[in-house]
Amino acid sequence: MNIEELDLAGRRAPVKAKGAAARRRGGRVREDFVLETVYWDAGTARLLPRLLKGRTRGPVFVTHRKPGPGKVVSPRDVCPDTGFARLSYGQARALLDGHTAVHGPGTGWDLHEYRHSSLTHLGEAGASLLMLMAKSRHKKPENVRRYFKPSPEAIAGVTSLLAPGNSRR
């Protein structure tokens, strides 16, 4: 994702759909893919300026240094203002693990778990299955269901709806 693609006022940005890879057809690479929109809330909107640090173009997520002399990097993957390289998935995974690990490296969150924990939080807040599917961009309900793991507190709250004298019954 590049800074130029962010709609900061609308708090959204277009991204390639899940599984959108360039396909080969007749020996040629086909670059057409579906664009979907991701949205963010006010908290993220407040943090984005700190992440961008005044940059107005180039990759949104960058490393903290320039690529080494032997590293071949596409011009699209380098910030034109700072020269810093685009943050790779592996680097993002290592950073998240490093900042969330409790019992040493490899014990923190991974990006996939982090993404799907939001489905659990949204489900506990009452979001419908259709909304969870739209948010996560899953096509099949069974794929979303396996990530929705209600907490013991949420289950206790639902159970309390059956209590005698409950006004919501």
Coordinates of N, CA, C and O in Angstrom, one line a residue:
M1 N 0.8 -1.2 0.0 CA 0.0 0.0 0.0 C 0.9 1.2 0.0 O 1.9 1.3 0.7
N2 N 0.6 2.2 -0.8 CA 1.3 3.4 -0.9 C 0.5 4.6 -0.3 O -0.7 4.5 -0.3
I3 N 1.2 5.6 0.1 CA 0.6 6.7 0.8 C -0.4 7.4 -0.2 O -1.4 7.9 0.2
E4 N 0.0 7.5 -1.5 CA -0.9 8.1 -2.4 C -2.3 7.5 -2.6 O -3.2 8.1 -3.0
E5 N -2.4 6.2 -2.2 CA -3.6 5.5 -2.3 C -4.5 5.6 -1.1 O -5.7 5.2 -1.1
L6 N -4.0 6.2 0.0 CA -4.8 6.4 1.2 C -5.8 7.5 1.0 O -5.5 8.6 0.5
D7 N -7.0 7.3 1.4 CA -8.0 8.3 1.5 C -8.1 8.7 3.0 O -8.9 8.1 3.8
L8 N -7.3 9.6 3.5 CA -7.2 9.9 4.9 C -8.5 10.5 5.4 O -8.9 10.2 6.6
A9 N -9.2 11.3 4.7 CA -10.4 11.9 5.1 C -11.5 10.9 5.2 O -12.3 10.9 6.2
G10 N -11.6 10.0 4.3 CA -12.6 8.9 4.3 C -12.2 7.7 5.1 O -13.0 6.8 5.2
R11 N -11.0 7.7 5.6 CA -10.4 6.6 6.4 C -10.6 5.2 5.7 O -11.1 4.3 6.2
R12 N -10.1 5.2 4.4 CA -10.1 3.9 3.7 C -9.0 3.9 2.6 O -8.4 5.0 2.3
A13 N -8.8 2.7 2.1 CA -7.8 2.6 1.0 C -8.1 1.4 0.2 O -8.6 0.4 0.7
P14 N -7.8 1.4 -1.1 CA -8.0 0.2 -1.9 C -6.8 -0.8 -1.7 O -5.7 -0.3 -1.6
V15 N -7.1 -2.1 -1.7 CA -6.1 -3.1 -1.6 C -6.4 -4.2 -2.5 O -7.6 -4.4 -2.9
K16 N -5.4 -5.0 -2.9 CA -5.6 -6.2 -3.7 C -6.4 -7.2 -2.9 O -6.2 -7.4 -1.7
A17 N -7.4 -7.8 -3.6 CA -8.2 -8.9 -2.9 C -7.3 -10.0 -2.4 O -6.2 -10.2 -3.0
K18 N -7.8 -10.7 -1.4 CA -7.1 -11.9 -0.9 C -6.8 -12.9 -2.1 O -7.7 -13.1 -2.9
G19 N -5.6 -13.4 -2.2 CA -5.3 -14.3 -3.2 C -5.1 -13.7 -4.6 O -5.0 -14.4 -5.6
A20 N -5.0 -12.4 -4.7 CA -4.8 -11.7 -5.9 C -3.4 -11.7 -6.4 O -2.6 -10.8 -6.0
A21 N -3.0 -12.7 -7.1 CA -1.6 -12.7 -7.6 C -1.7 -12.6 -9.2 O -2.7 -12.9 -9.8
A22 N -0.6 -12.1 -9.7 CA -0.6 -12.0 -11.2 C -0.6 -13.4 -11.8 O 0.1 -14.3 -11.3
R23 N -1.5 -13.6 -12.8 CA -1.6 -14.9 -13.4 C -1.0 -14.9 -14.7 O -0.9 -13.9 -15.4
R24 N -0.5 -16.1 -15.1 CA 0.1 -16.3 -16.4 C -1.0 -16.8 -17.4 O -1.8 -17.7 -17.0
R25 N -1.1 -16.2 -18.5 CA -2.1 -16.6 -19.5 C -1.4 -16.5 -20.9 O -1.0 -15.4 -21.3
G26 N -1.2 -17.6 -21.5 CA -0.6 -17.6 -22.9 C 0.9 -17.1 -22.8 O 1.3 -16.4 -23.7
G27 N 1.6 -17.4 -21.7 CA 3.0 -16.9 -21.6 C 3.2 -15.5 -21.1 O 4.3 -15.1 -20.9
R28 N 2.0 -14.8 -21.0 CA 2.1 -13.4 -20.5 C 1.6 -13.3 -19.1 O 0.7 -14.0 -18.7
V29 N 2.1 -12.4 -18.3 CA 1.7 -12.2 -17.0 C 0.5 -11.2 -17.0 O 0.5 -10.2 -17.7
R30 N -0.6 -11.7 -16.4 CA -1.8 -10.9 -16.4 C -1.9 -10.1 -15.1 O -1.8 -10.7 -14.0
E31 N -1.9 -8.8 -15.1 CA -1.8 -8.0 -13.9 C -3.2 -7.5 -13.4 O -3.3 -6.7 -12.5
D32 N -4.3 -8.1 -14.0 CA -5.6 -7.6 -13.5 C -6.0 -8.4 -12.2 O -5.7 -9.6 -12.1
F33 N -6.5 -7.7 -11.3 CA -6.9 -8.2 -10.0 C -8.0 -7.4 -9.5 O -8.3 -6.3 -9.9
V34 N -8.7 -7.9 -8.5 CA -9.8 -7.2 -7.9 C -9.3 -6.3 -6.8 O -8.5 -6.7 -6.0
L35 N -9.8 -5.1 -6.8 CA -9.4 -4.2 -5.7 C -10.6 -4.1 -4.7 O -11.8 -4.1 -5.1
E36 N -10.3 -4.2 -3.4 CA -11.3 -4.1 -2.4 C -10.9 -3.0 -1.5 O -9.7 -2.5 -1.5
T37 N -11.8 -2.5 -0.7 CA -11.5 -1.4 0.2 C -11.4 -1.8 1.6 O -12.2 -2.6 2.1
V38 N -10.3 -1.3 2.3 CA -10.2 -1.5 3.7 C -10.5 -0.2 4.4 O -10.2 0.9 3.9
Y39 N -11.0 -0.3 5.6 CA -11.4 0.9 6.4 C -10.7 0.9 7.7 O -10.3 -0.2 8.2
W40 N -10.5 2.0 8.3 CA -9.9 2.1 9.6 C -10.7 3.1 10.5 O -11.5 3.9 10.0
D41 N -10.5 3.0 11.8 CA -11.3 3.8 12.7 C -10.6 5.1 13.1 O -9.4 5.3 12.6
A42 N -11.1 5.8 14.0 CA -10.6 7.1 14.4 C -9.2 6.9 15.1 O -8.3 7.7 15.0
G43 N -9.0 5.8 15.9 CA -7.8 5.6 16.6 C -6.6 5.4 15.6 O -5.5 6.0 15.7
T44 N -6.9 4.7 14.5 CA -5.9 4.5 13.5 C -5.6 5.8 12.7 O -4.5 6.1 12.4
A45 N -6.7 6.5 12.5 CA -6.6 7.8 11.8 C -5.7 8.8 12.6 O -4.9 9.6 12.0
R46 N -5.7 8.7 13.9 CA -4.9 9.6 14.8 C -3.4 9.1 14.7 O -2.5 9.9 14.9
L47 N -3.2 7.8 14.6 CA -1.8 7.2 14.6 C -1.1 7.3 13.2 O 0.1 7.4 13.2
L48 N -1.9 7.4 12.1 CA -1.3 7.4 10.8 C -0.3 8.5 10.6 O 0.8 8.3 10.0
P49 N -0.6 9.7 11.0 CA 0.4 10.8 10.8 C 1.7 10.5 11.5 O 2.8 10.9 11.0
R50 N 1.7 9.9 12.6 CA 3.0 9.5 13.3 C 3.7 8.5 12.5 O 4.9 8.5 12.4
L51 N 3.0 7.5 11.9 CA 3.6 6.5 11.0 C 4.2 7.1 9.8 O 5.3 6.8 9.4
L52 N 3.5 8.1 9.2 CA 3.9 8.7 7.9 C 5.0 9.7 8.1 O 5.8 9.9 7.2
K53 N 5.1 10.3 9.3 CA 6.2 11.3 9.6 C 6.4 12.3 8.5 O 7.5 12.6 8.1
G54 N 5.3 12.9 8.0 CA 5.3 13.9 7.0 C 5.5 13.5 5.6 O 5.5 14.3 4.6
R55 N 5.7 12.2 5.3 CA 5.9 11.7 4.0 C 4.6 11.8 3.2 O 3.5 11.5 3.8
T56 N 4.6 12.1 2.0 CA 3.4 12.2 1.2 C 3.3 11.3 0.0 O 2.4 11.3 -0.7
R57 N 4.3 10.4 -0.2 CA 4.3 9.5 -1.3 C 5.2 8.3 -0.9 O 6.0 8.4 0.1
G58 N 5.1 7.2 -1.6 CA 5.9 6.0 -1.3 C 5.1 5.0 -0.4 O 4.0 5.2 -0.1
P59 N 5.8 3.9 0.0 CA 5.2 2.9 0.8 C 4.7 3.4 2.2 O 5.4 4.3 2.8
V60 N 3.6 2.9 2.6 CA 3.1 3.3 3.9 C 4.0 2.8 5.0 O 4.4 3.5 5.9
F61 N 4.3 1.5 4.9 CA 5.1 0.8 6.0 C 6.5 0.6 5.4 O 6.7 0.0 4.4
V62 N 7.5 1.3 6.1 CA 8.9 1.2 5.6 C 9.8 0.7 6.8 O 9.4 0.8 8.0
T63 N 10.9 0.2 6.4 CA 11.9 -0.2 7.4 C 12.5 1.1 8.0 O 12.2 2.2 7.6
H64 N 13.4 0.9 9.0 CA 14.1 2.0 9.6 C 15.4 2.4 9.0 O 16.1 3.2 9.5
R65 N 15.7 1.7 7.9 CA 17.0 2.1 7.2 C 16.9 1.8 5.7 O 16.0 1.2 5.2
K66 N 17.9 2.3 5.0 CA 17.9 2.2 3.6 C 18.4 0.8 3.2 O 19.1 0.1 4.0
P67 N 18.1 0.2 2.0 CA 18.5 -1.1 1.6 C 20.1 -1.1 1.5 O 20.7 -0.1 1.1
G68 N 20.7 -2.2 1.8 CA 22.1 -2.4 1.7 C 22.6 -2.3 0.3 O 21.8 -2.4 -0.7
P69 N 23.9 -2.1 0.1 CA 24.5 -1.9 -1.2 C 24.3 -3.1 -2.2 O 24.1 -2.9 -3.4
G70 N 24.2 -4.3 -1.7 CA 24.0 -5.5 -2.5 C 22.6 -5.9 -2.7 O 22.3 -6.8 -3.4
K71 N 21.7 -5.1 -2.1 CA 20.2 -5.5 -2.2 C 19.6 -4.8 -3.4 O 19.7 -3.6 -3.6
V72 N 18.9 -5.6 -4.2 CA 18.2 -5.1 -5.4 C 16.8 -4.9 -5.0 O 16.1 -5.8 -4.6
V73 N 16.3 -3.6 -5.0 CA 15.0 -3.3 -4.6 C 14.3 -2.5 -5.8 O 15.0 -1.6 -6.3
S74 N 13.1 -2.8 -6.1 CA 12.4 -2.1 -7.1 C 12.2 -0.6 -6.6 O 11.9 -0.4 -5.4
P75 N 12.2 0.3 -7.5 CA 12.0 1.7 -7.2 C 10.6 1.9 -6.5 O 10.5 2.8 -5.6
R76 N 9.6 1.1 -6.8 CA 8.3 1.2 -6.2 C 8.4 0.8 -4.7 O 7.5 1.3 -3.9
D77 N 9.4 0.0 -4.3 CA 9.5 -0.4 -2.9 C 10.5 0.4 -2.1 O 10.9 0.0 -1.0
V78 N 10.8 1.6 -2.6 CA 11.6 2.5 -1.9 C 10.9 3.9 -1.7 O 10.4 4.4 -2.7
C79 N 11.0 4.4 -0.5 CA 10.4 5.7 -0.3 C 11.2 6.8 -1.0 O 12.4 6.9 -0.7
P80 N 10.6 7.6 -1.9 CA 11.4 8.6 -2.6 C 11.9 9.7 -1.8 O 12.9 10.4 -2.1
D81 N 11.3 9.9 -0.6 CA 11.7 11.0 0.3 C 12.8 10.6 1.2 O 13.7 11.4 1.5
T82 N 12.7 9.4 1.8 CA 13.7 8.9 2.8 C 14.7 7.9 2.3 O 15.8 7.7 2.9
G83 N 14.4 7.2 1.2 CA 15.2 6.1 0.7 C 15.0 4.8 1.5 O 15.7 3.8 1.2
F84 N 14.1 4.8 2.5 CA 13.8 3.6 3.2 C 13.1 2.6 2.4 O 12.2 3.0 1.6
A85 N 13.3 1.3 2.6 CA 12.7 0.2 1.8 C 11.3 -0.1 2.4 O 11.0 0.1 3.6
R86 N 10.4 -0.6 1.6 CA 9.1 -1.1 2.0 C 9.3 -2.3 3.0 O 10.2 -3.1 2.8
L87 N 8.5 -2.3 4.1 CA 8.5 -3.3 5.1 C 8.0 -4.6 4.5 O 6.9 -4.6 4.0
S88 N 8.7 -5.7 4.6 CA 8.3 -7.0 4.0 C 7.4 -7.7 5.0 O 7.3 -7.3 6.2
Y89 N 6.6 -8.7 4.6 CA 5.8 -9.4 5.4 C 6.6 -10.1 6.6 O 6.2 -10.1 7.7
G90 N 7.7 -10.6 6.2 CA 8.6 -11.3 7.2 C 9.1 -10.3 8.3 O 9.1 -10.6 9.4
Q91 N 9.4 -9.1 7.8 CA 9.9 -8.1 8.8 C 8.7 -7.6 9.7 O 8.9 -7.5 10.9
A92 N 7.5 -7.5 9.1 CA 6.4 -7.1 9.9 C 6.1 -8.2 10.9 O 5.8 -7.9 12.1
R93 N 6.2 -9.4 10.5 CA 5.9 -10.6 11.4 C 6.9 -10.6 12.6 O 6.5 -10.7 13.7
A94 N 8.2 -10.3 12.3 CA 9.2 -10.3 13.3 C 9.0 -9.1 14.3 O 9.2 -9.3 15.5
L95 N 8.6 -8.0 13.8 CA 8.4 -6.8 14.6 C 7.2 -7.0 15.6 O 7.3 -6.8 16.8
L96 N 6.1 -7.6 15.0 CA 4.9 -7.9 15.9 C 5.2 -8.9 16.9 O 4.9 -8.7 18.1
D97 N 6.0 -9.9 16.6 CA 6.4 -10.9 17.5 C 7.3 -10.3 18.6 O 7.1 -10.6 19.8
G98 N 8.2 -9.5 18.2 CA 9.1 -8.9 19.1 C 8.5 -8.0 20.1 O 8.8 -7.9 21.3
H99 N 7.4 -7.3 19.7 CA 6.7 -6.3 20.5 C 5.6 -6.9 21.4 O 5.1 -6.3 22.3
T100 N 5.2 -8.2 21.1 CA 4.2 -8.8 21.8 C 4.6 -10.1 22.6 O 3.8 -10.6 23.3
A101 N 5.9 -10.5 22.4 CA 6.4 -11.7 23.0 C 6.5 -11.5 24.5 O 6.9 -10.5 25.0
V102 N 6.0 -12.5 25.2 CA 6.1 -12.5 26.7 C 7.2 -13.4 27.2 O 7.9 -13.1 28.1
H103 N 7.3 -14.6 26.6 CA 8.3 -15.6 27.0 C 9.4 -15.8 25.9 O 9.7 -16.9 25.6
G104 N 9.9 -14.7 25.4 CA 11.0 -14.8 24.4 C 10.5 -14.9 23.0 O 9.3 -14.9 22.7
P105 N 11.5 -14.8 22.0 CA 11.1 -14.8 20.6 C 10.2 -16.0 20.2 O 10.4 -17.1 20.7
G106 N 9.3 -15.7 19.3 CA 8.4 -16.8 18.9 C 7.2 -17.0 19.7 O 6.3 -17.8 19.4
T107 N 7.0 -16.2 20.8 CA 5.8 -16.4 21.7 C 4.8 -15.3 21.6 O 3.8 -15.3 22.2
G108 N 5.1 -14.3 20.7 CA 4.2 -13.2 20.5 C 3.1 -13.5 19.5 O 3.0 -14.6 19.0
W109 N 2.3 -12.5 19.2 CA 1.3 -12.6 18.2 C 1.9 -12.8 16.8 O 3.0 -12.3 16.5
D110 N 1.2 -13.5 15.9 CA 1.5 -13.5 14.5 C 0.5 -12.7 13.8 O -0.6 -12.5 14.3
L111 N 0.8 -12.3 12.6 CA -0.1 -11.4 11.8 C -1.4 -12.0 11.5 O -2.5 -11.3 11.6
H112 N -1.4 -13.3 11.3 CA -2.7 -14.0 10.9 C -3.6 -14.0 12.2 O -4.8 -13.7 12.1
E113 N -3.0 -14.4 13.3 CA -3.8 -14.4 14.6 C -4.3 -13.0 14.9 O -5.5 -12.8 15.3
Y114 N -3.5 -12.0 14.7 CA -3.9 -10.6 15.0 C -5.1 -10.2 14.1 O -6.1 -9.6 14.6
R115 N -5.1 -10.5 12.9 CA -6.2 -10.2 12.0 C -7.5 -10.9 12.4 O -8.5 -10.3 12.4
H116 N -7.3 -12.2 12.8 CA -8.5 -12.9 13.1 C -9.0 -12.7 14.5 O -10.2 -12.9 14.8
S117 N -8.2 -12.1 15.4 CA -8.7 -11.8 16.7 C -9.7 -10.7 16.6 O -10.7 -10.6 17.4
S118 N -9.6 -9.8 15.6 CA -10.6 -8.7 15.4 C -12.0 -9.3 15.1 O -13.0 -8.8 15.5
L119 N -12.0 -10.5 14.4 CA -13.3 -11.1 14.1 C -14.0 -11.5 15.4 O -15.2 -11.4 15.6
T120 N -13.2 -12.1 16.4 CA -13.7 -12.5 17.6 C -14.3 -11.3 18.4 O -15.4 -11.3 18.9
H121 N -13.5 -10.2 18.4 CA -14.0 -9.0 19.1 C -15.3 -8.4 18.5 O -16.2 -8.0 19.2
L122 N -15.3 -8.4 17.1 CA -16.5 -7.9 16.5 C -17.7 -8.8 16.7 O -18.8 -8.3 16.9
G123 N -17.5 -10.1 16.7 CA -18.6 -11.1 17.0 C -19.1 -10.9 18.4 O -20.3 -10.9 18.6
E124 N -18.2 -10.7 19.3 CA -18.7 -10.5 20.7 C -19.4 -9.2 20.9 O -20.3 -9.1 21.7
A125 N -19.1 -8.2 20.0 CA -19.8 -6.9 20.0 C -21.2 -7.0 19.3 O -21.9 -6.0 19.3
G126 N -21.5 -8.2 18.7 CA -22.8 -8.4 18.1 C -22.8 -8.3 16.6 O -23.9 -8.2 16.0
A127 N -21.7 -8.2 16.0 CA -21.7 -8.1 14.5 C -22.2 -9.4 13.9 O -21.9 -10.5 14.4
S128 N -23.0 -9.3 12.8 CA -23.6 -10.5 12.2 C -22.5 -11.3 11.4 O -21.4 -10.7 11.1
L129 N -22.8 -12.5 11.1 CA -21.9 -13.3 10.3 C -21.6 -12.7 9.0 O -20.5 -12.7 8.5
L130 N -22.6 -12.1 8.3 CA -22.4 -11.4 7.0 C -21.4 -10.3 7.2 O -20.6 -10.0 6.3
M131 N -21.6 -9.5 8.3 CA -20.6 -8.4 8.5 C -19.2 -8.9 8.7 O -18.3 -8.3 8.2
L132 N -19.1 -10.0 9.5 CA -17.8 -10.5 9.7 C -17.1 -11.0 8.4 O -15.9 -10.8 8.2
M133 N -18.0 -11.6 7.5 CA -17.5 -12.1 6.2 C -17.0 -10.9 5.4 O -16.0 -10.9 4.7
A134 N -17.8 -9.8 5.4 CA -17.4 -8.6 4.6 C -16.2 -8.0 5.2 O -15.3 -7.6 4.4
K135 N -16.0 -7.9 6.5 CA -14.8 -7.3 7.1 C -13.6 -8.1 6.8 O -12.5 -7.5 6.5
S136 N -13.7 -9.4 6.9 CA -12.5 -10.3 6.7 C -12.3 -10.7 5.3 O -11.2 -11.2 4.9
R137 N -13.3 -10.4 4.4 CA -13.2 -10.7 3.0 C -13.2 -12.2 2.8 O -12.6 -12.7 1.8
H138 N -13.8 -13.0 3.7 CA -13.9 -14.4 3.5 C -15.2 -14.7 2.6 O -16.1 -13.9 2.7
K139 N -15.1 -15.7 1.8 CA -16.2 -16.0 0.9 C -17.2 -17.0 1.5 O -18.3 -17.1 1.0
K140 N -16.7 -17.9 2.4 CA -17.5 -19.0 2.9 C -17.7 -18.8 4.4 O -16.7 -18.5 5.2
P141 N -18.9 -18.9 4.9 CA -19.2 -18.7 6.3 C -18.4 -19.7 7.2 O -18.0 -19.3 8.3
E142 N -18.2 -20.9 6.8 CA -17.4 -21.8 7.7 C -16.0 -21.4 7.9 O -15.4 -21.7 8.9
N143 N -15.4 -20.6 7.0 CA -14.1 -20.1 7.2 C -14.0 -19.0 8.2 O -13.0 -18.8 8.9
V144 N -15.1 -18.3 8.3 CA -15.2 -17.2 9.3 C -15.5 -17.8 10.7 O -14.9 -17.4 11.7
R145 N -16.4 -18.8 10.7 CA -16.8 -19.4 12.0 C -15.6 -19.9 12.8 O -15.6 -19.9 14.0
R146 N -14.6 -20.5 12.1 CA -13.5 -21.1 12.9 C -12.7 -20.1 13.6 O -11.9 -20.4 14.5
Y147 N -12.7 -18.8 13.1 CA -11.9 -17.8 13.8 C -12.7 -17.1 14.9 O -12.1 -16.3 15.7
F148 N -14.0 -17.2 14.9 CA -14.8 -16.6 15.9 C -14.8 -17.5 17.2 O -15.5 -18.5 17.2
K149 N -14.0 -17.1 18.2 CA -13.9 -17.8 19.4 C -14.3 -17.0 20.6 O -13.5 -16.2 21.1
P150 N -15.6 -17.0 21.0 CA -16.1 -16.2 22.0 C -15.4 -16.4 23.3 O -15.0 -17.6 23.7
S151 N -15.1 -15.4 24.1 CA -14.5 -15.5 25.4 C -15.5 -16.1 26.4 O -16.7 -16.1 26.2
P152 N -14.9 -16.6 27.5 CA -15.8 -17.1 28.6 C -16.8 -16.0 29.1 O -17.9 -16.3 29.4
E153 N -16.3 -14.8 29.1 CA -17.2 -13.7 29.6 C -18.4 -13.5 28.6 O -19.5 -13.2 29.0
A154 N -18.1 -13.6 27.3 CA -19.2 -13.4 26.3 C -20.2 -14.5 26.4 O -21.4 -14.3 26.3
I155 N -19.7 -15.8 26.7 CA -20.6 -16.9 26.8 C -21.4 -16.7 28.1 O -22.7 -17.0 28.1
A156 N -20.8 -16.3 29.2 CA -21.6 -16.0 30.4 C -22.6 -14.9 30.2 O -23.7 -15.0 30.7
G157 N -22.3 -13.9 29.4 CA -23.2 -12.9 29.1 C -24.4 -13.3 28.4 O -25.6 -13.0 28.6
V158 N -24.2 -14.2 27.4 CA -25.3 -14.8 26.6 C -26.2 -15.7 27.5 O -27.4 -15.7 27.4
T159 N -25.5 -16.5 28.3 CA -26.2 -17.3 29.2 C -27.1 -16.6 30.2 O -28.2 -17.0 30.5
S160 N -26.7 -15.4 30.6 CA -27.5 -14.6 31.6 C -28.8 -14.1 30.9 O -29.7 -13.7 31.6
L161 N -28.8 -14.1 29.6 CA -30.1 -13.7 28.9 C -31.2 -14.6 29.3 O -32.4 -14.2 29.2
L162 N -30.9 -15.9 29.7 CA -32.0 -16.8 30.0 C -32.4 -16.7 31.5 O -33.3 -17.5 31.9
A163 N -31.8 -15.9 32.2 CA -32.1 -15.8 33.7 C -33.5 -15.3 33.9 O -34.0 -14.5 33.2
P164 N -34.1 -15.9 35.0 CA -35.5 -15.4 35.3 C -35.5 -13.9 35.6 O -34.6 -13.4 36.2
G165 N -36.5 -13.2 35.1 CA -36.6 -11.8 35.3 C -35.8 -11.0 34.4 O -35.8 -9.7 34.5
N166 N -35.2 -11.6 33.4 CA -34.4 -10.8 32.5 C -35.4 -10.0 31.6 O -36.2 -10.5 31.0
S167 N -35.2 -8.7 31.6 CA -36.1 -7.8 30.8 C -36.0 -8.0 29.3 O -36.9 -7.5 28.6
R168 N -34.9 -8.5 28.8 CA -34.7 -8.6 27.4 C -35.3 -9.9 26.8 O -35.3 -10.1 25.6
R169 N -35.9 -10.7 27.7 CA -36.6 -12.0 27.2 C -38.0 -11.8 26.8 O -38.7 -11.0 27.2

